[in-house]
Every structure is written in C-alpha cells, then in structure tokens.
CSV table of C-alpha atoms and ligand atoms in Angstrom, one decimal:
chain,number,residue,atom,x,y,z
N,13,MET,CA,-50.6,41.2,-46.1
N,14,GLU,CA,-48.3,43.7,-44.9
N,15,ASN,CA,-49.8,42.8,-41.7
N,16,LYS,CA,-49.8,39.0,-42.3
N,17,ILE,CA,-45.8,40.1,-42.1
N,18,LYS,CA,-46.2,41.8,-39.4
N,19,GLU,CA,-47.1,39.1,-37.3
N,20,ILE,CA,-45.6,36.8,-38.7
N,21,ASN,CA,-42.2,38.3,-38.3
N,22,ARG,CA,-43.7,38.9,-34.4
N,23,LEU,CA,-44.4,35.0,-34.2
N,24,ILE,CA,-40.9,34.2,-34.8
N,25,GLU,CA,-38.9,36.8,-33.0
N,26,GLU,CA,-41.3,35.4,-29.5
N,27,PHE,CA,-41.2,32.2,-30.4
N,28,LYS,CA,-39.4,30.2,-27.3
N,29,ILE,CA,-37.6,27.6,-28.0
N,30,GLU,CA,-35.7,26.3,-24.6
N,31,ASN,CA,-35.7,22.7,-25.6
N,32,LYS,CA,-35.6,20.6,-28.4
N,33,GLU,CA,-39.3,19.9,-29.0
N,34,ALA,CA,-39.9,23.9,-29.2
N,35,LEU,CA,-37.6,23.5,-31.7
N,36,GLU,CA,-39.0,21.1,-33.4
N,37,LYS,CA,-42.2,22.7,-33.4
N,38,PHE,CA,-40.9,26.0,-34.5
N,39,ARG,CA,-39.2,24.1,-36.9
N,40,ILE,CA,-42.2,22.9,-38.5
N,41,GLN,CA,-44.0,26.1,-38.6
N,42,PHE,CA,-41.0,27.9,-40.1
N,43,LEU,CA,-39.7,26.1,-42.5
N,44,GLY,CA,-41.3,22.7,-42.1
N,45,SER,CA,-43.0,22.1,-46.1
N,46,LYS,CA,-46.3,23.1,-44.7
N,47,ASN,CA,-44.8,26.7,-43.0
N,48,ILE,CA,-46.9,29.2,-42.8
N,49,LEU,CA,-44.4,31.3,-45.1
N,50,LYS,CA,-45.4,28.6,-48.0
N,51,ASP,CA,-49.1,30.0,-47.8
N,52,LEU,CA,-47.8,34.1,-47.8
N,53,PHE,CA,-46.0,33.2,-50.9
N,54,SER,CA,-48.9,31.5,-52.5
N,55,GLU,CA,-50.7,35.0,-51.7
N,56,ILE,CA,-47.9,36.8,-53.7
N,57,LYS,CA,-50.4,36.8,-56.5
N,58,ASN,CA,-52.7,38.4,-55.0
N,59,VAL,CA,-51.2,41.8,-54.1
N,60,ALA,CA,-50.7,44.6,-56.4
N,61,ALA,CA,-48.3,44.2,-59.6
N,62,GLU,CA,-45.8,46.9,-58.3
N,63,LYS,CA,-45.5,46.0,-54.9
N,64,ARG,CA,-45.3,42.3,-55.3
N,65,LYS,CA,-41.1,42.5,-55.3
N,66,GLU,CA,-41.5,44.0,-52.1
N,67,VAL,CA,-43.3,41.9,-50.5
N,68,GLY,CA,-41.6,38.9,-52.1
N,69,GLN,CA,-38.1,40.6,-50.8
N,70,SER,CA,-39.4,41.3,-47.0
N,71,ILE,CA,-41.6,37.5,-46.9
N,72,ASN,CA,-38.0,35.8,-48.1
N,73,ALA,CA,-36.4,38.0,-45.0
N,74,LEU,CA,-38.4,36.2,-42.9
N,75,LYS,CA,-37.3,32.7,-44.2
N,76,SER,CA,-34.5,33.6,-43.3
N,77,LYS,CA,-34.7,35.9,-40.2
N,78,ALA,CA,-36.2,31.8,-39.0
N,79,GLN,CA,-33.4,29.7,-40.7
N,80,ASN,CA,-31.1,31.3,-38.5
N,81,LYS,CA,-32.8,31.5,-35.7
N,82,PHE,CA,-33.2,28.3,-36.0
N,83,ASP,CA,-29.1,27.6,-36.8
N,84,ASP,CA,-28.6,29.6,-34.3
N,85,PHE,CA,-30.6,27.1,-31.4
N,86,MET,CA,-29.7,24.2,-33.0
N,87,SER,CA,-25.8,24.6,-33.0
N,88,ASP,CA,-26.3,25.3,-29.1
N,89,ILE,CA,-27.7,22.3,-28.6
N,90,ASP,CA,-25.6,20.8,-30.8
N,91,GLU,CA,-22.3,21.9,-28.2
N,92,LYS,CA,-24.6,20.2,-25.2
N,93,ASP,CA,-24.8,17.2,-26.8
N,94,ASN,CA,-21.2,16.7,-27.5
N,95,GLU,CA,-20.5,18.1,-24.2
N,96,ILE,CA,-22.9,15.1,-22.9
N,97,ASP,CA,-21.7,12.7,-25.4
N,98,SER,CA,-18.3,13.3,-24.6
N,99,ILE,CA,-18.8,11.2,-21.0
N,100,ASP,CA,-19.4,7.9,-21.8
N,101,LEU,CA,-20.9,7.2,-18.0
N,102,SER,CA,-20.5,3.8,-18.9
N,103,LEU,CA,-16.8,3.3,-19.1
N,104,PRO,CA,-14.8,2.2,-15.6
N,105,GLY,CA,-13.4,5.2,-14.1
N,106,ASP,CA,-10.3,6.2,-14.2
N,107,ASN,CA,-7.2,4.2,-11.9
N,108,VAL,CA,-6.4,6.7,-8.9
N,109,LEU,CA,-2.8,5.3,-8.0
N,110,LEU,CA,-3.1,4.7,-4.2
N,111,GLY,CA,0.8,5.2,-2.5
N,112,SER,CA,1.6,2.4,0.2
N,113,ARG,CA,2.8,2.5,3.5
N,114,HIS,CA,6.2,1.5,4.2
N,115,PRO,CA,6.3,-2.1,6.7
N,116,LEU,CA,8.5,-0.1,8.6
N,117,SER,CA,5.9,2.9,10.0
N,118,ILE,CA,3.1,0.1,10.0
N,119,VAL,CA,5.3,-1.4,12.4
N,120,ASN,CA,5.8,1.5,14.1
N,121,GLU,CA,2.2,3.0,14.3
N,122,GLU,CA,1.2,-0.2,15.8
N,123,PHE,CA,4.1,0.3,18.4
N,124,ILE,CA,2.4,3.5,19.2
N,125,GLU,CA,-1.1,2.7,19.6
N,126,VAL,CA,-0.7,-0.2,21.9
N,127,PHE,CA,1.0,1.7,24.3
N,128,GLU,CA,-0.8,4.8,24.1
N,129,LYS,CA,-3.6,2.6,25.7
N,130,ILE,CA,-1.2,2.6,29.0
N,131,GLY,CA,-0.7,6.3,28.8
N,132,PHE,CA,2.8,6.1,27.1
N,133,THR,CA,3.7,9.3,24.9
N,134,VAL,CA,5.9,10.0,21.7
N,135,SER,CA,9.3,11.5,22.1
N,136,GLU,CA,11.6,12.0,19.5
N,137,GLY,CA,15.2,12.9,19.3
N,138,PRO,CA,18.4,13.7,17.0
N,139,GLU,CA,19.7,11.6,15.4
N,140,VAL,CA,23.2,12.9,15.5
N,141,GLU,CA,23.6,12.6,18.7
N,142,ASP,CA,26.6,13.9,21.3
N,143,ASP,CA,28.5,11.6,23.1
N,144,TRP,CA,26.8,13.0,26.7
N,145,HIS,CA,24.1,11.9,24.9
N,146,ASN,CA,24.5,8.5,23.6
N,147,PHE,CA,26.8,7.3,25.6
N,148,THR,CA,28.5,9.1,28.8
N,149,GLY,CA,24.5,10.2,30.2
N,150,LEU,CA,24.4,6.1,30.1
N,151,ASN,CA,26.6,5.0,32.1
N,152,LEU,CA,29.0,4.3,29.3
N,153,PRO,CA,32.0,6.4,29.6
N,154,GLU,CA,34.7,7.2,27.1
N,155,GLU,CA,36.7,3.9,27.8
N,156,HIS,CA,34.1,1.2,29.0
N,157,PRO,CA,34.6,-1.8,27.0
N,158,ALA,CA,30.8,-2.0,26.5
N,159,ARG,CA,31.6,0.8,23.9
N,160,ASP,CA,33.0,-1.6,21.4
N,161,MET,CA,29.2,-3.3,21.1
N,162,GLN,CA,28.3,-1.1,19.3
N,163,ASP,CA,30.4,0.1,16.5
N,164,THR,CA,29.6,4.1,16.3
N,165,PHE,CA,30.2,6.8,13.1
N,166,PHE,CA,31.5,9.9,14.4
N,167,ILE,CA,31.7,13.3,12.9
N,168,GLU,CA,35.0,14.3,11.1
N,169,LYS,CA,34.5,18.0,12.4
N,170,ASN,CA,33.9,18.0,16.3
N,171,PRO,CA,34.4,14.5,17.3
N,172,ASP,CA,32.2,14.9,20.5
N,173,TRP,CA,29.5,14.4,17.7
N,174,LEU,CA,28.1,11.2,16.8
N,175,LEU,CA,25.7,9.5,14.3
N,176,ARG,CA,23.6,8.2,17.4
N,177,THR,CA,23.9,4.3,18.1
N,178,HIS,CA,20.4,3.7,19.7
N,179,THR,CA,17.7,5.7,20.6
N,180,SER,CA,18.1,4.6,24.3
N,181,SER,CA,19.7,8.1,23.8
N,182,VAL,CA,16.3,9.7,23.9
N,183,GLN,CA,16.1,8.5,27.6
N,184,MET,CA,18.6,11.2,28.8
N,185,ARG,CA,17.2,13.9,26.7
N,186,VAL,CA,13.6,13.3,28.3
N,187,MET,CA,14.7,12.5,31.6
N,188,GLU,CA,16.6,15.8,31.4
N,189,ALA,CA,13.8,17.7,29.8
N,190,GLN,CA,10.5,16.4,31.4
N,191,GLU,CA,8.5,16.4,34.2
N,192,LEU,CA,8.1,13.3,36.4
N,193,PRO,CA,7.0,11.1,36.1
N,194,ILE,CA,7.9,9.9,32.7
N,195,ARG,CA,5.8,7.3,30.1
N,196,THR,CA,7.1,7.4,27.3
N,197,ILE,CA,8.5,5.9,23.9
N,198,THR,CA,10.8,6.9,20.8
N,199,PRO,CA,11.0,5.5,17.5
N,200,GLY,CA,13.2,6.1,15.8
N,201,ARG,CA,15.9,5.9,13.3
N,202,VAL,CA,19.7,4.4,14.3
N,203,TYR,CA,23.0,3.8,12.7
N,204,ARG,CA,26.1,1.6,13.7
N,205,ASN,CA,28.9,1.5,11.1
N,206,GLU,CA,28.5,-2.4,10.2
N,207,ALA,CA,29.2,-4.4,6.5
N,208,ILE,CA,25.9,-4.3,4.9
N,209,SER,CA,24.0,-7.8,4.6
N,210,ALA,CA,20.8,-9.8,4.8
N,211,ARG,CA,20.9,-10.1,8.1
N,212,ALA,CA,22.6,-6.0,9.1
N,213,HIS,CA,22.7,-2.4,7.4
N,214,CYS,CA,24.7,0.8,9.1
N,215,PHE,CA,21.4,2.2,9.9
N,216,PHE,CA,18.1,0.4,11.1
N,217,HIS,CA,15.1,1.0,13.6
N,218,GLN,CA,14.5,0.7,17.3
N,219,VAL,CA,11.6,1.7,19.3
N,220,GLU,CA,12.7,3.0,23.0
N,221,GLY,CA,10.2,2.0,25.7
N,222,LEU,CA,11.1,4.3,29.1
N,223,TYR,CA,8.8,4.9,32.6
N,224,ILE,CA,9.8,6.6,35.7
N,225,ASP,CA,8.3,7.1,38.5
N,226,LYS,CA,8.0,5.9,42.7
N,227,ASN,CA,8.1,2.2,43.1
N,228,VAL,CA,8.2,1.2,39.4
N,229,SER,CA,9.4,-2.1,40.2
N,230,PHE,CA,10.5,-5.0,37.3
N,231,ALA,CA,7.1,-6.8,38.0
N,232,ASP,CA,5.7,-3.3,36.5
N,233,LEU,CA,8.5,-3.7,34.1
N,234,LYS,CA,7.2,-7.4,32.9
N,235,GLN,CA,3.8,-6.4,33.3
N,236,THR,CA,4.3,-4.2,30.8
N,237,LEU,CA,6.2,-6.3,27.9
N,238,LEU,CA,4.0,-8.9,27.8
N,239,TYR,CA,1.1,-6.5,27.9
N,240,PHE,CA,2.9,-5.0,24.4
N,241,ALA,CA,3.3,-9.1,23.4
N,242,GLN,CA,-0.1,-9.7,24.1
N,243,GLN,CA,-1.6,-6.7,22.1
N,244,TYR,CA,0.9,-7.1,19.4
N,245,PHE,CA,1.1,-10.4,18.8
N,246,GLY,CA,-1.5,-12.3,20.1
N,247,LYS,CA,-3.4,-13.3,23.0
N,248,ASN,CA,-1.1,-16.5,24.2
N,249,THR,CA,1.4,-14.8,23.8
N,250,LYS,CA,4.0,-15.9,26.0
N,251,ILE,CA,7.6,-14.1,26.6
N,252,ARG,CA,10.3,-15.3,28.1
N,253,LEU,CA,13.3,-12.6,29.8
N,254,ARG,CA,17.1,-14.3,29.8
N,255,PRO,CA,19.5,-12.0,32.1
N,256,SER,CA,21.7,-10.4,30.0
N,257,TYR,CA,23.5,-7.2,30.6
N,258,PHE,CA,23.2,-3.0,29.5
N,259,PRO,CA,25.6,-0.5,30.9
N,260,PHE,CA,22.2,1.5,31.6
N,261,THR,CA,20.6,-1.2,33.0
N,262,GLU,CA,20.8,-3.1,36.6
N,263,PRO,CA,19.1,-5.8,36.6
N,264,SER,CA,18.9,-6.0,32.4
N,265,ALA,CA,17.6,-9.0,30.0
N,266,GLU,CA,16.9,-10.0,26.5
N,267,MET,CA,13.1,-10.2,26.0
N,268,ASP,CA,12.5,-13.3,24.0
N,269,VAL,CA,9.0,-13.6,22.2
N,270,SER,CA,7.3,-17.2,21.8
N,271,CYS,CA,7.0,-18.0,17.9
N,272,THR,CA,3.5,-17.3,16.8
N,273,LEU,CA,4.3,-18.9,13.5
N,274,CYS,CA,5.0,-21.9,14.6
N,275,ASN,CA,3.1,-22.0,18.3
N,276,GLN,CA,6.2,-23.4,19.5
N,277,LYS,CA,6.7,-26.6,17.8
N,278,GLY,CA,9.4,-25.7,16.0
N,279,CYS,CA,10.5,-23.8,12.8
N,280,LYS,CA,13.2,-22.2,10.4
N,281,VAL,CA,12.2,-18.4,11.7
N,282,CYS,CA,12.8,-19.3,15.0
N,283,LYS,CA,15.3,-21.4,14.4
N,284,ASN,CA,13.5,-24.3,15.7
N,285,THR,CA,13.8,-22.7,19.8
N,286,GLY,CA,9.7,-21.7,19.8
N,287,TRP,CA,11.2,-18.2,20.9
N,288,LEU,CA,11.9,-15.1,19.1
N,289,GLU,CA,13.9,-12.2,20.5
N,290,ILE,CA,12.9,-8.8,19.8
N,291,GLY,CA,15.0,-7.2,22.0
N,292,GLY,CA,16.2,-5.2,25.3
N,293,CYS,CA,15.3,-4.1,28.9
N,294,GLY,CA,15.5,-3.6,33.0
N,295,MET,CA,15.4,-1.3,34.8
N,296,VAL,CA,17.5,2.0,35.0
N,297,ASP,CA,20.4,1.4,36.4
N,298,PRO,CA,20.5,4.6,39.5
N,299,ASN,CA,23.9,5.8,37.8
N,300,VAL,CA,21.6,7.3,34.6
N,301,LEU,CA,18.7,8.1,37.0
N,302,LYS,CA,21.7,11.0,38.9
N,303,ASN,CA,23.5,11.8,35.4
N,304,ALA,CA,19.3,12.9,34.7
N,305,ASN,CA,19.2,15.3,38.4
N,306,ILE,CA,17.0,12.2,39.2
N,307,ASP,CA,16.9,10.6,42.8
N,308,PRO,CA,17.5,6.9,42.7
N,309,GLU,CA,16.2,6.8,46.3
N,310,GLU,CA,13.3,8.3,45.2
N,311,TYR,CA,12.6,7.2,42.0
N,312,SER,CA,12.9,4.3,39.8
N,313,GLY,CA,12.3,3.0,36.3
N,314,PHE,CA,12.6,0.8,33.3
N,315,ALA,CA,13.7,0.7,30.2
N,316,PHE,CA,13.7,-1.5,27.0
N,317,GLY,CA,14.9,-1.6,23.1
N,318,PHE,CA,13.4,-3.4,20.4
N,319,GLY,CA,14.8,-3.6,16.5
N,320,ILE,CA,11.1,-2.6,14.1
N,321,ASP,CA,13.1,-4.0,11.6
N,322,ARG,CA,13.3,-6.9,13.0
N,323,ILE,CA,9.3,-7.2,14.1
N,324,ALA,CA,8.7,-6.3,10.6
N,325,MET,CA,10.9,-9.1,9.2
N,326,LEU,CA,9.2,-11.1,11.2
N,327,LYS,CA,6.0,-9.9,10.7
N,328,TYR,CA,5.4,-9.6,6.9
N,329,GLU,CA,8.6,-12.6,6.3
N,330,ILE,CA,10.5,-10.6,4.8
N,331,ASN,CA,14.2,-12.6,4.9
N,332,ASP,CA,16.5,-9.7,3.8
N,333,LEU,CA,16.8,-6.1,5.6
N,334,ARG,CA,18.3,-3.8,2.7
N,335,LEU,CA,14.4,-4.5,1.3
N,336,PHE,CA,13.7,-1.6,3.5
N,337,SER,CA,16.1,1.0,2.0
N,338,GLU,CA,15.9,0.3,-2.0
N,339,ASN,CA,12.7,1.9,-2.5
N,340,ASP,CA,11.6,-1.0,-5.2
N,341,VAL,CA,8.4,0.0,-5.8
N,342,ARG,CA,7.3,-3.9,-6.5
N,343,PHE,CA,8.7,-4.9,-2.5
N,344,ILE,CA,6.8,-1.7,-1.4
N,345,ASP,CA,3.4,-1.9,-3.5
N,346,GLN,CA,3.2,-5.6,-1.2
N,347,PHE,CA,2.0,-3.5,2.0
N,348,LYS,CA,-1.0,-2.1,0.0
N,349,ALA,CA,-3.4,-4.1,1.7
N,350,SER,CA,-2.9,-3.2,5.2
N,351,TRP,CA,-4.2,0.6,4.4
H,4,DAH,N1,20.0,0.2,23.8
H,4,DAH,C1,20.2,-1.5,23.5
H,4,DAH,C2,20.3,-1.8,21.9
H,4,DAH,O1,20.8,-1.1,20.6
H,4,DAH,C3,19.0,-2.5,23.3
H,4,DAH,C4,18.2,-1.4,24.6
H,4,DAH,C5,18.5,-2.7,26.2
H,4,DAH,C6,18.0,-0.3,25.6
H,4,DAH,C7,18.3,-2.2,27.6
H,4,DAH,C8,16.8,0.0,26.9
H,4,DAH,C9,17.4,-1.0,27.3
H,4,DAH,O2,16.0,0.5,26.8
H,4,DAH,O3,16.7,-1.1,28.5
H,4,DAH,O4,20.9,-2.6,22.5
C-alpha cells in the first residue's frame, strides 16, 4: 500500500501538463469519477486497523495535491484564454487619424518638384528684412514711387527693418552669397499692410525664381515659364506675357496662363477672358546685378515671382483668401485626398 501511495505521488508530481488535452488526461486519471485514488480508498479496508488512519490521511493528501496541481494549471490556462478572448479579431481596427497637408504646402511642393527637374535649387531668406534687400538693392531707392506699390510694415525698433513685401528680397541675398551661375527658386511668406478681405490679406505667399548665367536671354525666360505652365497646369496650357513695369527687371512682363478650367471658352474664374494672371517676370535689371557685384557686361539673368495663394485658389477653386489662415479643420480636411 505504501508503495502504491509513493508511486501515485510520483505520477502526480511528474505528470507534465503542457496543454488543455494533457490537463484533461490528468483530471480523468487523478480527479475523475474513476480516478486511481478511488481504488486506493477502496483498498483501505485491507490495511491493518492501527495504520488505516495514517494511510487514509496520506491518500487524502494525494487527492489535495492532485487538485492543487489541476487548479494551478487551470488558472494559468484561464488567464491565457482571457488574453486571447479580449482581442476580437473580427472587429474593425481603430481609425488612425491622418493629418492633412495645407493646400499652400501642396502647391509649394509641386512647384519645387517642377523646377528641381530643370536644375533649380531651393533658397530661403528672412521674413524680417532690411531695406537694402527688399528695396534699395532691387533698384527701388528711397523716394522711388514704386515703393508705394507695396504697403510696407516697418519694424518700430529699427527704421531699417521691415517685413519683406516680396520674395524678391531673397534674389539679392542669393546673388550676394552664391557663386555663379545661379538657378534657384524661393518660396515664402510675404507681408503687406492691406485691409483683409476675400481677395487681399496682410500676409500671403510667393515663389520667386532667379537664373543668372552668361548669355541668358528673354527666350530662356519664356521657355522656362512655358515649361512650368505645361508641367503644372497641363501640357496644352499656353502662356501670354504682357509688357509691364517692375523696378528690378528690364524688360518686365506680367504672365498669364490659359484658363484650363474652361479651355479658354470663358468662365467665372477667368472672368471670361480665357486667361489667368499668375505673376510678374523679366530680365534682371543691370543695376540690380551691379548692386550684387555681378558684372552685367558678362552676366545676364531672368527672374519671376508668382503668387502661391492665387495659384492654390485657382487650382482648388477656393474663393476666399482668408480660409488659408483660419485653420478651420473643415477646410483643411478637404485636402486629404492629395496625399
Ligand atoms: N516682386 C513682385 C511682386 O511682388 C513680383 C515679381 C515681378 C518678381 C517681376 C520678379 C519679377 O522676380 O521679375 O509683385
């Protein structure tokens, strides 16, 4: 009897419960309705009377041992099951909230992409600018009437400082700092003291282009602008240059692109003209080159400046400039599809 108890004790101890099947086998063998401990109990009557109590206790101890081992594994398995149950793989996943790109950033990057393809770099300059880079260096000396074309915010602390009124200021900086030839575009924010309305704002965005090398001609300017227009607005787009005046270019022109919304048939956006104005351009004035210590006898160049807000308004048919800076998610969310 003693040996049987020892043997069963060993069996209980050594039984490996690695999965639910093994646990069930263990249960049947040691705890089920026909478990081997029951056989032991039924044999107690054969044990000497004075030993019965002790043997009975030993068998009971075996029973608790088997029960404890069973319970331990059971709770282990329950825990694991719970973990698995808590993940319902049939449920749809959590929504990942995607941010959206600002329409001005989208237009900006598309611009950069188009010009990078033909070797233009991207430059930056400060928004708080000095008089030289924003005006004087660009052939707009003090008292020049063309300064009134752009209502300027001056910085009280220093009368020489102002918020740049155009990205042309970076032309001066690039010509002063970079080696020739120069081929660069400059996107950025500009400021003008204007009453805020659907069509005007005290700040807006421009992209400036500058190309300086030997033998750069007006034909290069025209072809570059045509390349841009066709890449950006579609390959059938036409451009039109109208004579104009800017102090920093000579000759100067305003650039229009054919209205792609109505195919030049005339619509609300192009005000029935078939053309959309997108910016100014021209050959860099020799005085500007001299101001940047570039010899106009040896080098020539062209420049252009486009309004980014205007192009975004045309592209996305946005009718109010103020929407760009109000940060209303209902507006910004609409540009998700452009990712
Ligand atoms: N700076 C001008 C403006 O803000 C735009 C412009 C016109 C830029 C002609 C140029 C240019 O580079 O050549 O109205």
